[in-house]
mmCIF file of N, CA and C in Angstrom:
data_model
loop_
_atom_site.group_PDB
_atom_site.id
_atom_site.type_symbol
_atom_site.label_atom_id
_atom_site.label_comp_id
_atom_site.label_asym_id
_atom_site.label_seq_id
_atom_site.Cartn_x
_atom_site.Cartn_y
_atom_site.Cartn_z
ATOM 1 N N MET A 840 61.297 65.817 -7.508
ATOM 2 C CA MET A 840 62.626 65.416 -8.057
ATOM 3 C C MET A 840 63.515 66.708 -7.171
ATOM 4 N N ILE A 841 64.902 66.924 -7.310
ATOM 5 C CA ILE A 841 65.773 68.000 -6.721
ATOM 6 C C ILE A 841 66.512 68.204 -7.766
ATOM 7 N N ILE A 842 66.509 69.032 -8.363
ATOM 8 C CA ILE A 842 67.557 69.356 -9.601
ATOM 9 C C ILE A 842 69.016 70.541 -8.848
ATOM 10 N N ALA A 843 70.157 70.091 -9.058
ATOM 11 C CA ALA A 843 70.874 71.108 -8.576
ATOM 12 C C ALA A 843 72.141 71.641 -9.393
ATOM 13 N N SER A 844 72.183 72.638 -9.774
ATOM 14 C CA SER A 844 73.829 73.451 -9.997
ATOM 15 C C SER A 844 74.947 72.581 -9.161
ATOM 16 N N CYS A 845 75.707 72.343 -9.978
ATOM 17 C CA CYS A 845 77.082 72.409 -8.488
ATOM 18 C C CYS A 845 78.566 73.105 -9.134
ATOM 19 N N GLN A 846 79.225 73.419 -8.164
ATOM 20 C CA GLN A 846 80.626 73.671 -9.193
ATOM 21 C C GLN A 846 81.128 72.998 -9.196
ATOM 22 N N LYS A 847 82.288 73.162 -9.971
ATOM 23 C CA LYS A 847 83.094 72.253 -10.674
ATOM 24 C C LYS A 847 83.847 71.446 -10.281
ATOM 25 N N ASP A 848 84.284 71.634 -9.110
ATOM 26 C CA ASP A 848 85.069 70.815 -7.612
ATOM 27 C C ASP A 848 83.824 69.895 -7.254
ATOM 28 N N ASN A 849 82.694 70.972 -6.511
ATOM 29 C CA ASN A 849 81.756 70.207 -6.100
ATOM 30 C C ASN A 849 82.181 70.158 -4.718
ATOM 31 N N GLY A 850 83.071 70.864 -4.213
ATOM 32 C CA GLY A 850 83.868 70.998 -3.040
ATOM 33 C C GLY A 850 84.641 69.806 -2.324
ATOM 34 N N VAL A 851 85.301 68.841 -3.292
ATOM 35 C CA VAL A 851 86.044 67.988 -3.178
ATOM 36 C C VAL A 851 87.936 68.742 -2.860
ATOM 37 N N ASP A 852 87.845 67.869 -1.592
ATOM 38 C CA ASP A 852 89.249 67.985 -1.168
ATOM 39 C C ASP A 852 90.091 67.435 -1.723
ATOM 40 N N ARG A 853 89.831 66.003 -1.727
ATOM 41 C CA ARG A 853 90.655 64.883 -2.355
ATOM 42 C C ARG A 853 89.496 63.558 -2.422
ATOM 43 N N ILE A 854 90.183 63.186 -3.460
ATOM 44 C CA ILE A 854 89.760 60.649 -3.525
ATOM 45 C C ILE A 854 90.560 60.283 -2.528
ATOM 46 N N GLU A 855 89.976 59.534 -1.993
ATOM 47 C CA GLU A 855 90.789 57.912 -1.469
ATOM 48 C C GLU A 855 90.143 57.014 -2.027
ATOM 49 N N THR A 856 90.861 55.834 -1.634
ATOM 50 C CA THR A 856 90.507 54.625 -2.025
ATOM 51 C C THR A 856 90.611 54.028 -0.871
ATOM 52 N N VAL A 857 89.325 52.858 -0.864
ATOM 53 C CA VAL A 857 89.262 51.547 -0.493
ATOM 54 C C VAL A 857 89.729 50.534 -0.698
ATOM 55 N N THR A 858 90.377 49.797 -0.466
ATOM 56 C CA THR A 858 90.837 48.451 -1.371
ATOM 57 C C THR A 858 91.045 47.486 -0.591
ATOM 58 N N PHE A 859 91.354 46.148 -1.313
ATOM 59 C CA PHE A 859 90.965 44.700 -0.629
ATOM 60 C C PHE A 859 91.575 43.948 -1.867
ATOM 61 N N SER A 860 92.280 43.307 -1.513
ATOM 62 C CA SER A 860 92.493 41.760 -3.008
ATOM 63 C C SER A 860 92.266 42.591 -4.070
ATOM 64 N N SER A 861 91.862 42.605 -5.399
ATOM 65 C CA SER A 861 91.636 43.254 -6.575
ATOM 66 C C SER A 861 90.523 44.178 -7.075
ATOM 67 N N CYS A 862 89.855 44.499 -5.275
ATOM 68 C CA CYS A 862 88.707 45.743 -5.411
ATOM 69 C C CYS A 862 89.506 46.626 -4.879
ATOM 70 N N ALA A 863 88.818 47.829 -5.335
ATOM 71 C CA ALA A 863 89.520 49.190 -5.413
ATOM 72 C C ALA A 863 88.170 50.171 -5.613
ATOM 73 N N ILE A 864 87.906 50.855 -4.735
ATOM 74 C CA ILE A 864 86.852 52.110 -4.766
ATOM 75 C C ILE A 864 87.046 52.867 -4.238
ATOM 76 N N LYS A 865 87.116 53.771 -5.249
ATOM 77 C CA LYS A 865 87.316 55.285 -4.854
ATOM 78 C C LYS A 865 86.144 56.162 -4.178
ATOM 79 N N TYR A 866 86.336 57.265 -3.786
ATOM 80 C CA TYR A 866 85.607 58.096 -3.131
ATOM 81 C C TYR A 866 85.979 59.341 -3.177
ATOM 82 N N SER A 867 84.806 60.556 -2.601
ATOM 83 C CA SER A 867 85.199 62.156 -2.334
ATOM 84 C C SER A 867 84.864 62.315 -0.786
ATOM 85 N N VAL A 868 86.264 62.776 -1.147
ATOM 86 C CA VAL A 868 86.153 63.778 0.409
ATOM 87 C C VAL A 868 86.492 64.936 0.087
ATOM 88 N N TYR A 869 85.534 65.718 1.215
ATOM 89 C CA TYR A 869 84.695 67.461 1.072
ATOM 90 C C TYR A 869 85.365 67.921 1.531
ATOM 91 N N LYS A 870 85.920 68.992 1.301
ATOM 92 C CA LYS A 870 85.986 69.875 2.137
ATOM 93 C C LYS A 870 84.847 70.669 3.292
ATOM 94 N N ASN A 871 85.035 70.542 4.259
ATOM 95 C CA ASN A 871 84.432 71.143 5.844
ATOM 96 C C ASN A 871 83.252 69.987 5.841
ATOM 97 N N GLY A 872 84.079 68.716 6.133
ATOM 98 C CA GLY A 872 83.155 67.724 6.627
ATOM 99 C C GLY A 872 81.936 67.302 5.411
ATOM 100 N N GLY A 873 81.989 67.670 4.498
ATOM 101 C CA GLY A 873 81.159 67.100 3.953
ATOM 102 C C GLY A 873 80.317 68.021 2.461
ATOM 103 N N LEU A 874 79.619 66.982 1.863
ATOM 104 C CA LEU A 874 78.679 68.248 0.906
ATOM 105 C C LEU A 874 77.250 68.611 1.196
ATOM 106 N N PHE A 875 77.570 70.022 1.087
ATOM 107 C CA PHE A 875 76.509 70.516 1.352
ATOM 108 C C PHE A 875 74.987 70.476 -0.316
ATOM 109 N N LEU A 876 74.203 69.521 0.326
ATOM 110 C CA LEU A 876 73.366 69.827 -0.851
ATOM 111 C C LEU A 876 72.578 71.231 -1.057
ATOM 112 N N TYR A 877 71.624 71.323 0.526
ATOM 113 C CA TYR A 877 70.620 72.425 0.380
ATOM 114 C C TYR A 877 70.556 72.633 2.199
ATOM 115 N N GLU A 878 69.731 73.978 2.525
ATOM 116 C CA GLU A 878 69.746 74.541 3.624
ATOM 117 C C GLU A 878 69.238 73.211 4.615
ATOM 118 N N GLY A 879 70.063 72.203 4.771
ATOM 119 C CA GLY A 879 69.758 71.315 6.425
ATOM 120 C C GLY A 879 70.390 69.724 5.892
ATOM 121 N N HIS A 880 70.765 69.547 4.807
ATOM 122 C CA HIS A 880 70.786 68.467 4.174
ATOM 123 C C HIS A 880 72.286 68.919 3.382
ATOM 124 N N SER A 881 72.871 67.335 3.795
ATOM 125 C CA SER A 881 73.982 67.158 3.046
ATOM 126 C C SER A 881 74.570 66.035 3.460
ATOM 127 N N ILE A 882 76.103 65.433 2.561
ATOM 128 C CA ILE A 882 76.569 64.686 2.788
ATOM 129 C C ILE A 882 77.616 64.141 3.017
ATOM 130 N N PRO A 883 77.667 64.072 4.577
ATOM 131 C CA PRO A 883 78.701 64.076 5.297
ATOM 132 C C PRO A 883 80.499 63.033 4.532
ATOM 133 N N ASN A 884 81.145 62.877 4.976
ATOM 134 C CA ASN A 884 82.050 62.523 3.979
ATOM 135 C C ASN A 884 82.480 60.979 4.875
ATOM 136 N N GLU A 885 81.691 60.885 5.892
ATOM 137 C CA GLU A 885 81.517 59.715 6.917
ATOM 138 C C GLU A 885 80.409 58.725 5.788
ATOM 139 N N MET A 886 79.638 59.644 5.387
ATOM 140 C CA MET A 886 78.694 58.227 4.919
ATOM 141 C C MET A 886 78.836 58.351 3.150
ATOM 142 N N GLU A 887 80.067 59.406 2.631
ATOM 143 C CA GLU A 887 80.757 58.550 1.816
ATOM 144 C C GLU A 887 81.400 57.510 2.032
ATOM 145 N N TYR A 888 82.032 57.464 3.214
ATOM 146 C CA TYR A 888 83.451 56.273 3.227
ATOM 147 C C TYR A 888 82.513 54.707 3.339
ATOM 148 N N GLU A 889 81.384 55.182 4.206
ATOM 149 C CA GLU A 889 80.723 53.598 4.618
ATOM 150 C C GLU A 889 79.757 53.314 3.346
ATOM 151 N N SER A 890 79.543 54.174 2.556
ATOM 152 C CA SER A 890 78.999 54.340 0.965
ATOM 153 C C SER A 890 80.424 52.934 -0.013
ATOM 154 N N ALA A 891 81.847 53.964 0.264
ATOM 155 C CA ALA A 891 82.618 53.536 -0.522
ATOM 156 C C ALA A 891 82.647 51.693 0.268
ATOM 157 N N LYS A 892 82.787 51.519 1.437
ATOM 158 C CA LYS A 892 82.981 50.206 1.408
ATOM 159 C C LYS A 892 82.192 48.857 1.580
ATOM 160 N N ARG A 893 80.740 49.883 1.575
ATOM 161 C CA ARG A 893 79.901 48.712 1.040
ATOM 162 C C ARG A 893 80.031 48.364 -0.671
ATOM 163 N N LYS A 894 80.599 48.984 -1.298
ATOM 164 C CA LYS A 894 80.632 48.781 -2.882
ATOM 165 C C LYS A 894 81.777 47.748 -2.689
ATOM 166 N N LEU A 895 82.751 48.384 -1.583
ATOM 167 C CA LEU A 895 84.208 47.547 -2.058
ATOM 168 C C LEU A 895 83.401 45.806 -1.524
ATOM 169 N N ALA A 896 82.566 45.465 -0.503
ATOM 170 C CA ALA A 896 81.790 44.319 -0.141
ATOM 171 C C ALA A 896 81.379 43.657 -1.466
ATOM 172 N N ILE A 897 80.228 44.261 -2.409
ATOM 173 C CA ILE A 897 79.746 43.543 -3.631
ATOM 174 C C ILE A 897 80.730 43.543 -4.708
ATOM 175 N N CYS A 898 81.822 43.823 -4.557
ATOM 176 C CA CYS A 898 82.817 43.662 -5.140
ATOM 177 C C CYS A 898 83.825 42.506 -4.865
ATOM 178 N N LEU A 899 83.690 42.636 -3.532
ATOM 179 C CA LEU A 899 84.794 41.285 -3.258
ATOM 180 C C LEU A 899 83.737 40.246 -2.904
ATOM 181 N N CYS A 900 82.627 39.877 -3.181
ATOM 182 C CA CYS A 900 81.180 39.231 -3.089
ATOM 183 C C CYS A 900 81.223 38.698 -4.186
ATOM 184 N N GLU A 901 81.966 39.378 -5.400
ATOM 185 C CA GLU A 901 81.468 38.695 -7.191
ATOM 186 C C GLU A 901 83.211 38.458 -7.132
ATOM 187 N N GLU A 902 83.676 39.114 -6.724
ATOM 188 C CA GLU A 902 85.473 37.960 -6.829
ATOM 189 C C GLU A 902 85.294 36.723 -5.887
ATOM 190 N N TYR A 903 84.315 36.771 -4.501
ATOM 191 C CA TYR A 903 84.592 35.357 -4.253
ATOM 192 C C TYR A 903 83.608 34.514 -5.175
ATOM 193 N N LEU A 904 82.709 34.702 -5.815
ATOM 194 C CA LEU A 904 81.989 33.769 -6.598
ATOM 195 C C LEU A 904 83.200 33.257 -7.573
ATOM 196 N N SER A 905 84.100 34.082 -7.975
ATOM 197 C CA SER A 905 85.035 33.467 -9.327
ATOM 198 C C SER A 905 86.005 33.211 -8.544
ATOM 199 N N HIS A 906 86.497 33.192 -7.356
ATOM 200 C CA HIS A 906 87.629 32.985 -6.559
ATOM 201 C C HIS A 906 87.764 32.858 -5.636
ATOM 202 N N PRO A 907 87.262 31.498 -5.127
ATOM 203 C CA PRO A 907 86.864 31.651 -3.344
ATOM 204 C C PRO A 907 88.002 32.066 -2.543
ATOM 205 N N SER A 908 88.191 32.387 -1.677
ATOM 206 C CA SER A 908 89.695 32.635 -0.521
ATOM 207 C C SER A 908 89.375 32.453 0.888
ATOM 208 N N ASP A 909 89.754 32.201 1.667
ATOM 209 C CA ASP A 909 89.155 32.630 2.861
ATOM 210 C C ASP A 909 89.466 34.249 3.451
ATOM 211 N N SER A 910 90.570 34.672 2.607
ATOM 212 C CA SER A 910 90.768 36.442 3.160
ATOM 213 C C SER A 910 89.966 37.394 2.301
ATOM 214 N N VAL A 911 89.360 37.194 1.779
ATOM 215 C CA VAL A 911 88.306 37.594 0.578
ATOM 216 C C VAL A 911 86.707 37.712 1.959
ATOM 217 N N LYS A 912 86.626 36.142 1.657
ATOM 218 C CA LYS A 912 85.597 35.533 2.668
ATOM 219 C C LYS A 912 85.609 36.859 4.044
ATOM 220 N N SER A 913 86.781 36.333 4.711
ATOM 221 C CA SER A 913 86.291 37.131 6.471
ATOM 222 C C SER A 913 86.905 38.515 6.080
ATOM 223 N N MET A 914 86.969 39.396 5.376
ATOM 224 C CA MET A 914 87.187 40.643 4.694
ATOM 225 C C MET A 914 85.499 41.297 4.564
ATOM 226 N N ILE A 915 84.766 40.593 3.647
ATOM 227 C CA ILE A 915 83.332 40.357 3.803
ATOM 228 C C ILE A 915 82.638 40.451 4.133
ATOM 229 N N LEU A 916 82.991 39.474 5.532
ATOM 230 C CA LEU A 916 82.806 39.383 7.038
ATOM 231 C C LEU A 916 82.733 40.683 7.703
ATOM 232 N N ASP A 917 83.870 41.169 7.849
ATOM 233 C CA ASP A 917 83.833 42.665 8.805
ATOM 234 C C ASP A 917 83.207 43.244 8.208
ATOM 235 N N ILE A 918 83.520 43.723 7.237
ATOM 236 C CA ILE A 918 82.590 44.491 6.545
ATOM 237 C C ILE A 918 81.080 44.089 6.774
ATOM 238 N N TYR A 919 80.117 43.017 6.893
ATOM 239 C CA TYR A 919 79.174 43.056 7.322
ATOM 240 C C TYR A 919 78.560 43.108 8.569
ATOM 241 N N HIS A 920 79.715 42.928 9.669
ATOM 242 C CA HIS A 920 79.922 42.921 10.823
ATOM 243 C C HIS A 920 80.274 45.020 11.668
ATOM 244 N N SER A 921 80.594 45.358 10.748
ATOM 245 C CA SER A 921 81.286 46.634 11.170
ATOM 246 C C SER A 921 80.054 47.383 11.572
ATOM 247 N N GLU A 922 80.592 47.927 12.684
ATOM 248 C CA GLU A 922 79.437 49.082 12.657
ATOM 249 C C GLU A 922 79.428 50.109 12.111
ATOM 250 N N GLU A 923 78.372 50.388 11.465
ATOM 251 C CA GLU A 923 78.322 51.814 10.522
ATOM 252 C C GLU A 923 77.069 52.840 10.907
ATOM 253 N N GLN A 924 77.653 54.105 11.151
ATOM 254 C CA GLN A 924 76.714 55.081 11.247
ATOM 255 C C GLN A 924 75.739 55.930 10.508
ATOM 256 N N TYR A 925 76.232 55.674 9.115
ATOM 257 C CA TYR A 925 74.737 56.572 8.779
ATOM 258 C C TYR A 925 73.766 55.069 7.702
ATOM 259 N N PHE A 926 74.396 53.996 7.492
ATOM 260 C CA PHE A 926 73.394 52.752 7.122
ATOM 261 C C PHE A 926 73.577 52.035 8.800
ATOM 262 N N HIS A 927 73.122 51.105 7.834
ATOM 263 C CA HIS A 927 72.564 49.614 9.103
ATOM 264 C C HIS A 927 72.593 48.505 8.092
ATOM 265 N N ILE A 928 73.014 47.166 8.472
ATOM 266 C CA ILE A 928 72.784 46.094 8.086
ATOM 267 C C ILE A 928 72.090 45.276 9.814
ATOM 268 N N ASP A 929 71.248 44.426 9.857
ATOM 269 C CA ASP A 929 70.843 43.873 10.685
ATOM 270 C C ASP A 929 71.226 42.679 10.839
ATOM 271 N N THR A 930 72.693 42.241 11.356
ATOM 272 C CA THR A 930 73.104 41.476 11.787
ATOM 273 C C THR A 930 72.334 40.532 12.666
ATOM 274 N N SER A 931 71.492 40.743 13.144
ATOM 275 C CA SER A 931 71.155 39.692 14.669
ATOM 276 C C SER A 931 70.044 39.006 13.915
ATOM 277 N N LEU A 932 69.890 39.119 12.712
ATOM 278 C CA LEU A 932 69.604 37.142 11.760
ATOM 279 C C LEU A 932 70.499 36.631 11.541
ATOM 280 N N SER A 933 70.281 35.321 11.820
ATOM 281 C CA SER A 933 71.353 34.979 11.436
ATOM 282 C C SER A 933 70.949 34.496 10.204
ATOM 283 N N ILE A 934 71.857 35.047 9.397
ATOM 284 C CA ILE A 934 72.737 34.867 8.060
ATOM 285 C C ILE A 934 72.956 33.840 7.096
ATOM 286 N N GLU A 935 73.424 32.860 6.235
ATOM 287 C CA GLU A 935 74.363 32.054 5.816
ATOM 288 C C GLU A 935 75.076 33.185 5.287
ATOM 289 N N PHE A 936 76.453 32.468 5.026
ATOM 290 C CA PHE A 936 77.816 33.849 4.401
ATOM 291 C C PHE A 936 76.905 33.158 2.262
ATOM 292 N N ASP A 937 76.733 32.143 2.274
ATOM 293 C CA ASP A 937 76.236 32.196 0.966
ATOM 294 C C ASP A 937 75.419 33.181 0.497
ATOM 295 N N SER A 938 74.390 33.167 1.515
ATOM 296 C CA SER A 938 73.166 33.540 1.582
ATOM 297 C C SER A 938 73.773 35.589 1.472
ATOM 298 N N ILE A 939 74.784 35.917 2.156
ATOM 299 C CA ILE A 939 75.347 37.148 1.653
ATOM 300 C C ILE A 939 75.729 37.262 0.762
ATOM 301 N N VAL A 940 76.698 36.571 0.154
ATOM 302 C CA VAL A 940 76.708 36.680 -1.157
ATOM 303 C C VAL A 940 76.223 36.872 -1.790
ATOM 304 N N SER A 941 74.557 36.069 -1.988
ATOM 305 C CA SER A 941 73.977 36.173 -3.224
ATOM 306 C C SER A 941 73.213 37.193 -3.050
ATOM 307 N N ASN A 942 72.838 37.876 -1.894
ATOM 308 C CA ASN A 942 72.049 39.027 -2.064
ATOM 309 C C ASN A 942 72.703 40.352 -1.951
ATOM 310 N N ARG A 943 74.082 40.199 -2.082
ATOM 311 C CA ARG A 943 75.053 41.635 -2.012
ATOM 312 C C ARG A 943 74.788 42.930 -2.067
ATOM 313 N N ASN A 944 74.039 43.092 -3.139
ATOM 314 C CA ASN A 944 73.174 43.765 -3.833
ATOM 315 C C ASN A 944 72.042 44.764 -3.004
ATOM 316 N N ILE A 945 71.695 43.454 -2.037
ATOM 317 C CA ILE A 945 70.333 44.079 -1.409
ATOM 318 C C ILE A 945 70.977 44.687 0.231
ATOM 319 N N ILE A 946 72.440 43.370 0.442
ATOM 320 C CA ILE A 946 72.741 43.402 1.641
ATOM 321 C C ILE A 946 73.461 44.448 1.920
ATOM 322 N N PHE A 947 74.266 44.956 1.114
ATOM 323 C CA PHE A 947 75.130 45.800 0.906
ATOM 324 C C PHE A 947 74.921 46.866 -0.066
ATOM 325 N N ASN A 948 73.688 47.331 -0.240
ATOM 326 C CA ASN A 948 72.920 48.442 -1.011
ATOM 327 C C ASN A 948 74.260 50.034 -0.878
ATOM 328 N N PRO A 949 74.677 51.027 -1.506
ATOM 329 C CA PRO A 949 75.930 51.461 -1.503
ATOM 330 C C PRO A 949 75.028 53.317 -1.786
ATOM 331 N N GLU A 950 73.710 52.687 -1.392
ATOM 332 C CA GLU A 950 72.811 54.131 -2.610
ATOM 333 C C GLU A 950 72.733 54.989 -1.082
ATOM 334 N N ILE A 951 72.985 56.612 -1.053
ATOM 335 C CA ILE A 951 73.077 57.600 -0.190
ATOM 336 C C ILE A 951 71.454 58.130 -1.089
ATOM 337 N N ILE A 952 70.835 58.504 -0.333
ATOM 338 C CA ILE A 952 69.569 58.784 -0.508
ATOM 339 C C ILE A 952 69.071 59.861 0.758
ATOM 340 N N ILE A 953 68.377 61.256 -0.006
ATOM 341 C CA ILE A 953 68.574 62.380 1.366
ATOM 342 C C ILE A 953 67.102 62.783 1.097
ATOM 343 N N ASP A 954 66.622 62.621 2.158
ATOM 344 C CA ASP A 954 65.130 63.346 1.628
ATOM 345 C C ASP A 954 65.306 64.578 1.262
#
């Protein structure tokens, strides 16, 4: 278990938002390119952005379940097929769109885990 004390602003430079349709996800952009945790371990800004995109995909899946639309479906698939540096979705498997939506919390898991 890691217990860390943090500065008040945690080195946050600004808060940005990724949005589509009725979903809006805020994420932190850190000074110096990322949040330093401890020697050799940090959370890069790109990892925060990728995590936010995954949260956006989960929100869009939930919206799609309530109000199906082609534009929301298209954005979900765009996120599903996007290249990620820190996260990875194995898109070589042939998964039906309905299964992506049903398994959204597993497929688009946004958790950032640092060893």
